[in-house]
Coordinates of C-alpha atoms and ligand atoms in Angstrom, one line a residue:
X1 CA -15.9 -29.6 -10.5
X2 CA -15.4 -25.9 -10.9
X3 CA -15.9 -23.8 -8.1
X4 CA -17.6 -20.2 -7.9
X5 CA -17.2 -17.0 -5.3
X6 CA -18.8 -14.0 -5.1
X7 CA -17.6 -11.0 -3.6
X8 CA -20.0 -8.1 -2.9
X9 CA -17.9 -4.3 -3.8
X10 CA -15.2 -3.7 -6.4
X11 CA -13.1 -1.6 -4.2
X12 CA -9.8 -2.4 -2.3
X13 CA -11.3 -5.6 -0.1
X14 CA -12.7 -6.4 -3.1
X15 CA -10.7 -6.5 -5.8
X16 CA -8.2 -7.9 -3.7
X17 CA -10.4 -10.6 -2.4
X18 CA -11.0 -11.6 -6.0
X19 CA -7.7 -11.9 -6.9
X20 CA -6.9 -14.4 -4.5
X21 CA -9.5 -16.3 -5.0
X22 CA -8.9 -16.4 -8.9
X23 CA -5.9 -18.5 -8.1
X24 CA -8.5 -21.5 -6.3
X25 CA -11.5 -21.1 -8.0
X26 CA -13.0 -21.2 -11.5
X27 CA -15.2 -18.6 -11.5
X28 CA -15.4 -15.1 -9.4
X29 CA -17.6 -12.6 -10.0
X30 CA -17.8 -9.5 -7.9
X31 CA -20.6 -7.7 -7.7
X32 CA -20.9 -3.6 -7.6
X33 CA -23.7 -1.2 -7.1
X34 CA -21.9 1.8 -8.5
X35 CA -21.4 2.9 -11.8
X36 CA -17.5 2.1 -12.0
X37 CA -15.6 5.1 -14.2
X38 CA -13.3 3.7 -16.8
X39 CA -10.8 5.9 -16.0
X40 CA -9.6 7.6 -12.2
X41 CA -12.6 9.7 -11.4
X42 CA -14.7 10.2 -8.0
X43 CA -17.7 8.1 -7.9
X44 CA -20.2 7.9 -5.5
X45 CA -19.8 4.7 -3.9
X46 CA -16.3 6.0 -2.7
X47 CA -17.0 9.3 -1.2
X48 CA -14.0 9.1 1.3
X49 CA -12.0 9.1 -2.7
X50 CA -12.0 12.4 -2.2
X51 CA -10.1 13.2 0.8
X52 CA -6.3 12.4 1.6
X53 CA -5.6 9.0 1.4
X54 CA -1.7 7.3 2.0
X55 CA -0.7 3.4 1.0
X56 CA 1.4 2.0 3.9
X57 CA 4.4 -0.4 2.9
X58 CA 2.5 -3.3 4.2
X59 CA -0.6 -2.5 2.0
X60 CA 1.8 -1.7 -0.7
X61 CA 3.7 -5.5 -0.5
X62 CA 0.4 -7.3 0.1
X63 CA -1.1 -5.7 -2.9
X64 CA 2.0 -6.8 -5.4
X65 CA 1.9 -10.1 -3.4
X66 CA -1.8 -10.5 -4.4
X67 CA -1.5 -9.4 -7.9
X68 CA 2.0 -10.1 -9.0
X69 CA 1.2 -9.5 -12.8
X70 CA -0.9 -6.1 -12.1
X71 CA 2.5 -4.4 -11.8
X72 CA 0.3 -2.0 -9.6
X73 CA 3.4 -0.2 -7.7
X74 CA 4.5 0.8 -11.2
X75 CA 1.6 1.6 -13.0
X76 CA 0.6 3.8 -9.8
X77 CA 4.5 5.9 -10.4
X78 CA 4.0 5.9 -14.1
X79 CA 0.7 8.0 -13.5
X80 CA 2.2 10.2 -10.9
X81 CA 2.1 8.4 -7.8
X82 CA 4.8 9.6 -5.5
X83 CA 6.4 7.3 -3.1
X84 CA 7.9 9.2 0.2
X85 CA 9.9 7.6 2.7
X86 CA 9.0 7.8 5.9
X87 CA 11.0 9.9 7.9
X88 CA 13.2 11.5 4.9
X89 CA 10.2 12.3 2.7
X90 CA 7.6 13.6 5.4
X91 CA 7.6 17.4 7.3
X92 CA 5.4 15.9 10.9
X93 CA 4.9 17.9 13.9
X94 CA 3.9 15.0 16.4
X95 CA 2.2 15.7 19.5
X96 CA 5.7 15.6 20.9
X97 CA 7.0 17.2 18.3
X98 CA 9.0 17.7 14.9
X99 CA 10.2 14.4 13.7
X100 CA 13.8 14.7 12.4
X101 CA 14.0 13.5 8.9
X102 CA 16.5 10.6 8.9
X103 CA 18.0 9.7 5.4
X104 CA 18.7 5.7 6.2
X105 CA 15.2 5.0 7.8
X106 CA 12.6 3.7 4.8
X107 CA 9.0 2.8 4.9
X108 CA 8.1 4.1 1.7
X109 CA 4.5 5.6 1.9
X110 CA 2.4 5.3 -1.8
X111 CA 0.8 8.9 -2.0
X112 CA -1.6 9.5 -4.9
X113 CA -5.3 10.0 -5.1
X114 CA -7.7 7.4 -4.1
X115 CA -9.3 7.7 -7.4
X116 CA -5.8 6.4 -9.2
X117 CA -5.7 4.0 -6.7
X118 CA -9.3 2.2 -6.7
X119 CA -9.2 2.8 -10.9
X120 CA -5.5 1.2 -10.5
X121 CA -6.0 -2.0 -8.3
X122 CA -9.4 -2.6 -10.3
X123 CA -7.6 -2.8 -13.6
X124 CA -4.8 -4.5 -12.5
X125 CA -6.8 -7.4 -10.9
X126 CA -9.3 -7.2 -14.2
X127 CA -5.9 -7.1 -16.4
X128 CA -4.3 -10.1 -14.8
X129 CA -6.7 -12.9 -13.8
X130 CA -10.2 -14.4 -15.0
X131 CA -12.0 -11.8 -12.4
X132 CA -15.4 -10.3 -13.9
X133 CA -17.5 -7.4 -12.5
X134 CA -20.9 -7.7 -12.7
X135 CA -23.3 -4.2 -11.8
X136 CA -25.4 -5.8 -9.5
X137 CA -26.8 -4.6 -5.8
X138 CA -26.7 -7.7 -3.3
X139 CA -29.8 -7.2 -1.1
X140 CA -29.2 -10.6 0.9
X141 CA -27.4 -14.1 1.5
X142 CA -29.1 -17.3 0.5
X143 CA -28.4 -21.0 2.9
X144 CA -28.7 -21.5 6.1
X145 CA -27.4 -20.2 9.7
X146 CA -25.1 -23.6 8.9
X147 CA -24.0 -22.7 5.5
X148 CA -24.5 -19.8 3.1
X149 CA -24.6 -20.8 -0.8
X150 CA -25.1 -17.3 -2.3
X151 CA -25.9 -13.9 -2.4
X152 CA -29.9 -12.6 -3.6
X153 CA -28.8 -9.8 -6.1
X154 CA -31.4 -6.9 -7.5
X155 CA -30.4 -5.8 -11.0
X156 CA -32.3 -3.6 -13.0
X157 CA -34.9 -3.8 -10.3
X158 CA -35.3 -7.7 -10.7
X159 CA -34.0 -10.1 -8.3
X160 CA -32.3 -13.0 -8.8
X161 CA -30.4 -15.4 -6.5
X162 CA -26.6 -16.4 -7.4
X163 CA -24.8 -19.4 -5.5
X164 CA -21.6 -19.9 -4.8
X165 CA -18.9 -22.0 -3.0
X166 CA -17.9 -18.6 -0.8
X167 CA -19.3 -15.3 -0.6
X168 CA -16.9 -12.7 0.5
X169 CA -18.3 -9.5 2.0
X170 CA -16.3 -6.4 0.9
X171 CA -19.0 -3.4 0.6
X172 CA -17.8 -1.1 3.2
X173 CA -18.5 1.1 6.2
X174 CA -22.1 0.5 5.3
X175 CA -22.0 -3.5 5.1
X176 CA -25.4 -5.1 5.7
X177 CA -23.6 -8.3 6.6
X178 CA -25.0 -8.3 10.3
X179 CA -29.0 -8.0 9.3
X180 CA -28.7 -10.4 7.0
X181 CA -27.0 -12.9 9.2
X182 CA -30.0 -12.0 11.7
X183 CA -32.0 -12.9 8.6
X184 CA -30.7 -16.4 8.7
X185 CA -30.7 -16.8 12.4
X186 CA -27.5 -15.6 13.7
X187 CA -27.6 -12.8 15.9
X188 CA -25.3 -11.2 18.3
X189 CA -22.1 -10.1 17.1
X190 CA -20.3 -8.4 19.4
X191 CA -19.4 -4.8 18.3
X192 CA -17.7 -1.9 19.6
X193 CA -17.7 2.3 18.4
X194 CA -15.2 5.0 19.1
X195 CA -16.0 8.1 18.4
X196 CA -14.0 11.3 18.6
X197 CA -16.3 13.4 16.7
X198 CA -13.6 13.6 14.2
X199 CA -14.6 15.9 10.9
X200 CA -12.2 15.9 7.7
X201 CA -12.6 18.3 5.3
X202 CA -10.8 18.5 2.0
X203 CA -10.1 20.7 -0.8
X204 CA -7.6 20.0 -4.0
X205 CA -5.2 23.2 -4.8
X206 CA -2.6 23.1 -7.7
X207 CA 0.8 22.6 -7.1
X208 CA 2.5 26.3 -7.0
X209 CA 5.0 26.7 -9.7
X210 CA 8.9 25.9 -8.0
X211 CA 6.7 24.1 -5.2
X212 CA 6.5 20.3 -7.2
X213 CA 9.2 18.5 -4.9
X214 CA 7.9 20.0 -1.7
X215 CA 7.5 17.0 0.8
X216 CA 4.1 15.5 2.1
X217 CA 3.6 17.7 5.3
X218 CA 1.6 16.8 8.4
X219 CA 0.5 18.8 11.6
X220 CA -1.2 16.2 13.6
X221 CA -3.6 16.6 16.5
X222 CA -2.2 16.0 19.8
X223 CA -4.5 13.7 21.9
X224 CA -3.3 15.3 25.2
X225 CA -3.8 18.4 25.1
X226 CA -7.3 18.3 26.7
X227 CA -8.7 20.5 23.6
X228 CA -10.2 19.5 20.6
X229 CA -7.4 17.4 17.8
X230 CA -7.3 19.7 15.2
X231 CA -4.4 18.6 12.4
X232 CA -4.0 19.2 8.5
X233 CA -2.2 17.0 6.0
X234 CA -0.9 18.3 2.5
X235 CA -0.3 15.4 0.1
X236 CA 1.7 15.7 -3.3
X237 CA -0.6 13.9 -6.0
X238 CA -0.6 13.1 -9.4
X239 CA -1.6 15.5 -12.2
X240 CA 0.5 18.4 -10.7
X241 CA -1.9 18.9 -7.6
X242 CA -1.8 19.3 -3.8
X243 CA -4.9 17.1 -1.5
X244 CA -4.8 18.9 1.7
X245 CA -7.1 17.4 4.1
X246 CA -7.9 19.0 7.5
X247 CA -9.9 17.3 10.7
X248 CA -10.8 18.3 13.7
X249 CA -12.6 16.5 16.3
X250 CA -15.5 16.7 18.3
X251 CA -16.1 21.1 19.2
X252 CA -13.1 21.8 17.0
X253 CA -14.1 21.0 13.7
X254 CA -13.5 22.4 10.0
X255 CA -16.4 23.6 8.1
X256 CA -16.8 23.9 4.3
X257 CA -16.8 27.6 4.4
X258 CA -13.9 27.9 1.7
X259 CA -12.8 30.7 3.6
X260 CA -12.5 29.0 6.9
X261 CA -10.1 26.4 5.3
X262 CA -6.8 28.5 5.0
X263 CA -7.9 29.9 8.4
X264 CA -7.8 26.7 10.2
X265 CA -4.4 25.7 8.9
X266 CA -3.0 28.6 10.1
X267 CA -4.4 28.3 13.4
X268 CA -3.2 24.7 14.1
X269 CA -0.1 24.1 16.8
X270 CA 2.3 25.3 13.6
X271 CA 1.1 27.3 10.6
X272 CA 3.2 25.7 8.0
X273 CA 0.3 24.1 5.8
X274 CA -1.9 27.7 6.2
X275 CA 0.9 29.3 5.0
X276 CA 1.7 26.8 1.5
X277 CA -1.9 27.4 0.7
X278 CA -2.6 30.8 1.7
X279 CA -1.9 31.7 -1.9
X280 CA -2.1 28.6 -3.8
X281 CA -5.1 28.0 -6.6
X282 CA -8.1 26.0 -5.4
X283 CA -9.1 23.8 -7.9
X284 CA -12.0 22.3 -6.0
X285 CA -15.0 23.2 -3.2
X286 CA -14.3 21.9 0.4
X287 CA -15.8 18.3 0.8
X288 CA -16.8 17.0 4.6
X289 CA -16.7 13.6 5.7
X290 CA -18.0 12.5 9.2
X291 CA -17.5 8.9 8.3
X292 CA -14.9 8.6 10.5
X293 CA -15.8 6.5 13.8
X294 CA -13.4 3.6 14.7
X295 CA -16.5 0.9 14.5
X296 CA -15.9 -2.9 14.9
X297 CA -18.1 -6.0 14.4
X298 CA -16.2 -8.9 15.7
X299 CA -17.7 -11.4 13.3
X300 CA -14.6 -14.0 14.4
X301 CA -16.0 -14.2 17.6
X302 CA -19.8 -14.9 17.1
X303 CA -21.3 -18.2 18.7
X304 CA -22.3 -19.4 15.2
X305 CA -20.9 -18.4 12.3
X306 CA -21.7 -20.4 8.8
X307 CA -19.7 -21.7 6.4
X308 CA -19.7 -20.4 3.4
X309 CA -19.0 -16.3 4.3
X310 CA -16.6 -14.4 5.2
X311 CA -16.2 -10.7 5.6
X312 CA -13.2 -8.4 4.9
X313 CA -11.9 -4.3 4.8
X314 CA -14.3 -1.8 6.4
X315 CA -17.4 -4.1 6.6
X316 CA -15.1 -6.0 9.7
X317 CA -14.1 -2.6 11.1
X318 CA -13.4 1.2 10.5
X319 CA -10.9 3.6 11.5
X320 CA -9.8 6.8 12.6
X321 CA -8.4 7.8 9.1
X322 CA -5.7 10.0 9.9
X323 CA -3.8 6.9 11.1
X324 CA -4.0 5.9 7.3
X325 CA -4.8 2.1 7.9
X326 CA -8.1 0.9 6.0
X327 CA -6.6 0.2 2.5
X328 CA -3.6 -1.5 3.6
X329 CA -6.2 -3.5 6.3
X330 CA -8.0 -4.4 3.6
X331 CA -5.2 -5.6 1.3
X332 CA -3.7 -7.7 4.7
X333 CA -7.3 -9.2 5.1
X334 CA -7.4 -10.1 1.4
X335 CA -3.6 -12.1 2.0
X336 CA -5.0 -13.5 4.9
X337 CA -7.7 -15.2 2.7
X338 CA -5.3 -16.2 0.3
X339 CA -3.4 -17.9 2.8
X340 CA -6.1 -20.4 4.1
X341 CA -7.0 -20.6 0.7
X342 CA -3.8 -22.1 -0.3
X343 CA -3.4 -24.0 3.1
X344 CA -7.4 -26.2 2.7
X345 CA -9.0 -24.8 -0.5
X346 CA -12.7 -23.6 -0.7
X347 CA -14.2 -26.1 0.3
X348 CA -12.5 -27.3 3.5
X349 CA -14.9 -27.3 6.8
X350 CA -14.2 -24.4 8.8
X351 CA -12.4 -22.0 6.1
X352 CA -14.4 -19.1 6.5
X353 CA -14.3 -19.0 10.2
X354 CA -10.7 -19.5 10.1
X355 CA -10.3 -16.9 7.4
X356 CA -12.4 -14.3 9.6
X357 CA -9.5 -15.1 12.6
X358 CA -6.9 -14.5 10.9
X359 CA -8.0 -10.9 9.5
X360 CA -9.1 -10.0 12.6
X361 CA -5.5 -10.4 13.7
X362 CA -4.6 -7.1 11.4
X363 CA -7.9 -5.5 12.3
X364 CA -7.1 -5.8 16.5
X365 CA -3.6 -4.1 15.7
X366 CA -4.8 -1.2 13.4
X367 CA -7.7 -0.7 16.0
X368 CA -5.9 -0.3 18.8
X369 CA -2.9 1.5 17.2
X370 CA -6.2 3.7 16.2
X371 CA -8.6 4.3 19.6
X372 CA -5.9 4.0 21.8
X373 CA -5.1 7.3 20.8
X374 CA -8.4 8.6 20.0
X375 CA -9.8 7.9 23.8
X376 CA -7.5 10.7 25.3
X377 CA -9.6 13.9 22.8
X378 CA -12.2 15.4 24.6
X379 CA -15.9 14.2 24.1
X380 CA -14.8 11.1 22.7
X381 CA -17.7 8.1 23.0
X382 CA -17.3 4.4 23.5
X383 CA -14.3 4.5 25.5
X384 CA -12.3 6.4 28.6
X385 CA -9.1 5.4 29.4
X386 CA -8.6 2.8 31.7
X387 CA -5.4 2.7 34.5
X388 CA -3.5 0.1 32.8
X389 CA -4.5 2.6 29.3
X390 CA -2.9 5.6 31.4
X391 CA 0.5 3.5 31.7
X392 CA 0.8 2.1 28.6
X393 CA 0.5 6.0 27.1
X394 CA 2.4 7.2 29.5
X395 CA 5.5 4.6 28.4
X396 CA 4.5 5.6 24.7
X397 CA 4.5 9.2 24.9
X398 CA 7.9 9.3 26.0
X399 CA 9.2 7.3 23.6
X400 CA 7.3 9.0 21.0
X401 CA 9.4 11.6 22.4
X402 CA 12.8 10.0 22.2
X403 CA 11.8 9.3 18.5
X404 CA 11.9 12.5 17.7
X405 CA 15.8 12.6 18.5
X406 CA 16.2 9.0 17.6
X407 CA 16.7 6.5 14.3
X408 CA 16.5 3.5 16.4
X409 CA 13.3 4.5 18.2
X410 CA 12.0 6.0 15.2
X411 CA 12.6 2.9 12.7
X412 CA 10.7 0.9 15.6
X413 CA 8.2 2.3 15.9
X414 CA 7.7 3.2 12.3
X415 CA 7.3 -0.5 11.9
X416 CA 4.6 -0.8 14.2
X417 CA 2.1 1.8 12.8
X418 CA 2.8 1.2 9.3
X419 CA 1.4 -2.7 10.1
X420 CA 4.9 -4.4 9.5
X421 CA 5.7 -5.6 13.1
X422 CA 4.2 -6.4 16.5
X423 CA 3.1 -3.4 19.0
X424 CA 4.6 -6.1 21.2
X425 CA 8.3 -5.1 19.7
X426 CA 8.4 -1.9 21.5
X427 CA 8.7 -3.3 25.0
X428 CA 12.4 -5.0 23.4
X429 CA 14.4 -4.3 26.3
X430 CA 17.1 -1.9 24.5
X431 CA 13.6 0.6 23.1
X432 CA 12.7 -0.2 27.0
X433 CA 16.4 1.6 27.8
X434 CA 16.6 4.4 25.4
X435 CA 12.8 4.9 26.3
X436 CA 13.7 5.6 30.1
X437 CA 16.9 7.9 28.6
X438 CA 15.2 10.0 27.4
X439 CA 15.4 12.3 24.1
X440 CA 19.3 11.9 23.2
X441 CA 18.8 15.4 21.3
X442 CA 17.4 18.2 21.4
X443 CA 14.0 19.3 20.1
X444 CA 13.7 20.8 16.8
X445 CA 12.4 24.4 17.1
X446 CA 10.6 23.6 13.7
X447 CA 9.8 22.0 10.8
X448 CA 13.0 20.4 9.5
X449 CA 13.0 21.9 6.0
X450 CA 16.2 21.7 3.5
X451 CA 17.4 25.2 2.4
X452 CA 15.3 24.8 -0.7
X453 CA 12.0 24.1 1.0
X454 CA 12.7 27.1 3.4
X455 CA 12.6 29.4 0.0
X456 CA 9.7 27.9 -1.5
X457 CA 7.5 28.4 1.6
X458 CA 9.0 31.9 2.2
X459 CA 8.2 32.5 -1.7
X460 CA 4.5 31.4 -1.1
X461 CA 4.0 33.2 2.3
X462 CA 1.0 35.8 1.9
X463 CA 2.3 39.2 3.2
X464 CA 0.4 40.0 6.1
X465 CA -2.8 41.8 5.4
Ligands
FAD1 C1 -12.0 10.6 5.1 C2 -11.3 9.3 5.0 C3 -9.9 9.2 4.8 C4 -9.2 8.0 4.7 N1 -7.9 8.0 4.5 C5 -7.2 6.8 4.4 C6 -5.8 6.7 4.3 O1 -5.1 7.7 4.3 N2 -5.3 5.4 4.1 C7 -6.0 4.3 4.2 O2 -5.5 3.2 4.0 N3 -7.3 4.4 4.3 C8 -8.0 5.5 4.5 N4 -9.3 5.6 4.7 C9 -10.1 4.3 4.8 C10 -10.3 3.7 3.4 O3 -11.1 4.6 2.6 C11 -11.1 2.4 3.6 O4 -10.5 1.6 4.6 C12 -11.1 1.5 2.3 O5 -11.8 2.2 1.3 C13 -11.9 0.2 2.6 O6 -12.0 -0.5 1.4 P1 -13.3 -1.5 1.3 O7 -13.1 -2.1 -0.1 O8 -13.4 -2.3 2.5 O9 -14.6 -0.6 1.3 P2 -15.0 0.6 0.3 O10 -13.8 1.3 -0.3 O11 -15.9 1.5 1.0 O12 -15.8 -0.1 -0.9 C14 -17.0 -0.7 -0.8 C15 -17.5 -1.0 -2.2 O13 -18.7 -1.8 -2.1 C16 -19.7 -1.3 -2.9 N5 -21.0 -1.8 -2.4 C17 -21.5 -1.4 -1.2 N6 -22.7 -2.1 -0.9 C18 -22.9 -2.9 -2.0 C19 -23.9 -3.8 -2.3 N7 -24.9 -4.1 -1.5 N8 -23.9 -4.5 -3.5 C20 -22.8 -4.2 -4.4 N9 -21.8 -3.3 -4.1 C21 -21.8 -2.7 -2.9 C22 -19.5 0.2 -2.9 O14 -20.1 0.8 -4.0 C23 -18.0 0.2 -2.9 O15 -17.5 0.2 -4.3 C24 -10.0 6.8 4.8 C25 -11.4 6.9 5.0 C26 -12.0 8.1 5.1 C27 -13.5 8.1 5.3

């Protein structure tokens, strides 16, 4: 007999969901609310499209590992995607300071709009397997607290009820997975909220002529400085254009005064992204978001959870976003899935709680990789550090340190927050050694630029007014 899923939101979770699912089932049909553009363009159901997003390597692998006939890596280069290596492609000033650019260490970053990217993952999953949109709003789940066998959808303002072997939650920050659990009976999943306060805004410049091969460039907040994070990002993306995205967390936060915005890049810990844009063309207004709590439900550890539903991306859990984590959560979430799915099939008993384990495995590293950082700004809700939290930053601060002077550090730790290895890695006894040694070099006095990169940003340097 041919089996059916449905998966509520044609974004990353989504699309990614359905394509592994197309290789089990008969028939998926994902269901979206938004009017979906045909080609990359903002839409409304992905206001976060328009701020500074980056693909981490893991995102990147599980993506062509999902949808090995979308060719998505190089359909995202052919439209101007960049890919930048971390450390040799990136200019960061860490809270310990300016990371050396090493030439051998490579975790190559995906940098393009998030418009390319949700128009690019869509059309490669569409392209590539038996997958069908359908404009629909789900509105609830049909079943039992035992079992759920569909999702009540409003279209054109008439409901209708569609069943389904599995329904897969994938609508975002603003699931309303929980209610209608309550709804069928289950309550009480445990959640959790950390809040820094953090506001992004964002505003799209053009690329200044003799300025197209300048490196993506980050000042990032420093968590211990008892003051406010404040930090700014300049990305390189397609169609000749720079994204520079700013935040600042709770009492030190950007505004969308257009004049403010070169002003708080200059002001940050190092001027360098105040002084590319200080004369660059703005091509757009400034655009807030405040959707950026670290929020959690932990669905896999509810007292009763039916078969029949899972839930994946940001309707399991949200992050600070400067730690660029969501999509390539999402995309681990979706392989998770896959995985069980190839291991029982749909129908075994048990799959969806299994399923909801084993993505909460990448959600509990990107979450703490994420708040344990975010506890130390001031004014931060949900959580203070605890003793054992004090210890823990204490060993990690100095070796953030010591990876500013060191590949070996560096490459470890690079593999940590870009979701490829265990946290757990970085207590290896010889990181333990050159952790407790101390910096091996020097600090850099500033931003480690190539001669060429030194004469583009003196060449687009405002004379002082
Ligand atoms: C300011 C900001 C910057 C970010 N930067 C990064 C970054 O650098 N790197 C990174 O990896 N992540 C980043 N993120 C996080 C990233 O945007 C999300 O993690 C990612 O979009 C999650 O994908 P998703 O598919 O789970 O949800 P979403 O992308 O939010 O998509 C949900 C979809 O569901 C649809 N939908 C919602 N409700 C319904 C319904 N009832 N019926 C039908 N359809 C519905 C919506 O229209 C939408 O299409 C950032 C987030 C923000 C806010």
């Amino acid at each position: 007999m041919s089996r059916s899923a449905v998966v509520i939101g044609a974004s990353m979770a989504g699309m990614l969901a359905a394509a592994a699912l197309s290789r089990v089932v008969g028939t998926v049909t994902v269901l979206e609310r938004d009017h979906l553009p045909t080609s990359p363009q903002a839409r409304k159901g992905l206001p976060q499209g328009r701020h500074a997003h980056i693909l981490l390597p893991s995102g990147r692998d599980a993506i062509e590992d999902l949808v090995p006939d979308g060719g998505v890596r190089k359909r995202l280069l052919a439209a101007g995607a960049r890919e930048m290596a971390l450390t040799s492609g990136l200019v960061t000033l860490g809270p310990e300071g300016w990371y050396r650019r090493w030439r051998h260490a490579s975790y190559p970053l995906i940098v393009c709009s998030r418009d390319l990217m949700d128009a690019t993952v869509r059309d490669a999953v569409l392209g590539s397997t038996g997958v069908q949109i359908r404009p629909a709003q789900a509105i609830g789940l049909l079943g039992t607290a035992q079992r759920v066998t569909g999702v009540r959808v409003a279209v054109d303002g008439q409901e209708e009820d569609l069943f389904a072997d599995l329904v897969v939650d994938a609508s975002g920050r603003g699931s309303r997975l929980e209610h209608w659990l309550a709804e069928l009976g289950i309550a009480g999943v445990p959640t959790d909220e950390v809040d820094s306060g953090l506001v992004y805004a964002s505003r799209i410049y053009r690329t200044p002529e003799g300025a197209e091969a300048f490196p993506l460039t980050q000042v990032t907040a420093d968590p211990f400085a008892a003051q406010p994070g404040r930090s700014a990002l300049l990305m390189p993306i397609e169609g000749g254009r720079w994204l520079v995205s700013l935040g600042g967390t709770r009492g030190g936060e950007p505004t969308a005064d257009s004049e403010d915005f070169v002003r708080f890049a200059l002001g940050l810990r190092h001027p360098i992204i105040g002084r590319l844009i200080s004369r660059a063309e703005p091509l757009t207004d400034v655009t807030l978001s405040r959707s950026t709590r670290n929020e959690r439900r932990y669905f896999e550890k509810a007292k009763v959870w039916p078969e029949g539903v899972v839930a994946l991306g940001d309707a399991v859990a949200t992050y600070n976003p400067v730690y660029g984590q969501g999509m390539s959560v999402a995309a681990l979430g979706a392989q998770a899935l896959s995985r069980e799915l190839a291991k029982t099939g749909i129908t075994a008993p048990g799959l969806s709680r299994r399923v909801q384990r084993a993505a909460a495995r990448v959600v509990n590293a990107a979450w703490t990789m994420s708040t344990s950082q975010d506890q130390w700004f001031p004014g931060v809700r949900g959580k203070s550090p605890t003793a054992a939290d004090r210890i823990l930053t204490g060993y990690t601060r100095r070796m953030t340190r010591v990876a500013t002077s060191s590949y070996r550090v560096t490459a470890a730790m690079c593999r940590v927050t870009t979701l490829q290895g265990d946290a757990l890695r970085l207590l290896h006894p010889a990181l333990l050694l050159a952790t407790l040694n101390g910096p091996v070099l020097p600090p850099l006095s500033g931003p480690p630029l190539t001669a060429e990169e030194r004469a583009v940003l003196r060449s687009l340097t405002a004379p002082p007014a």
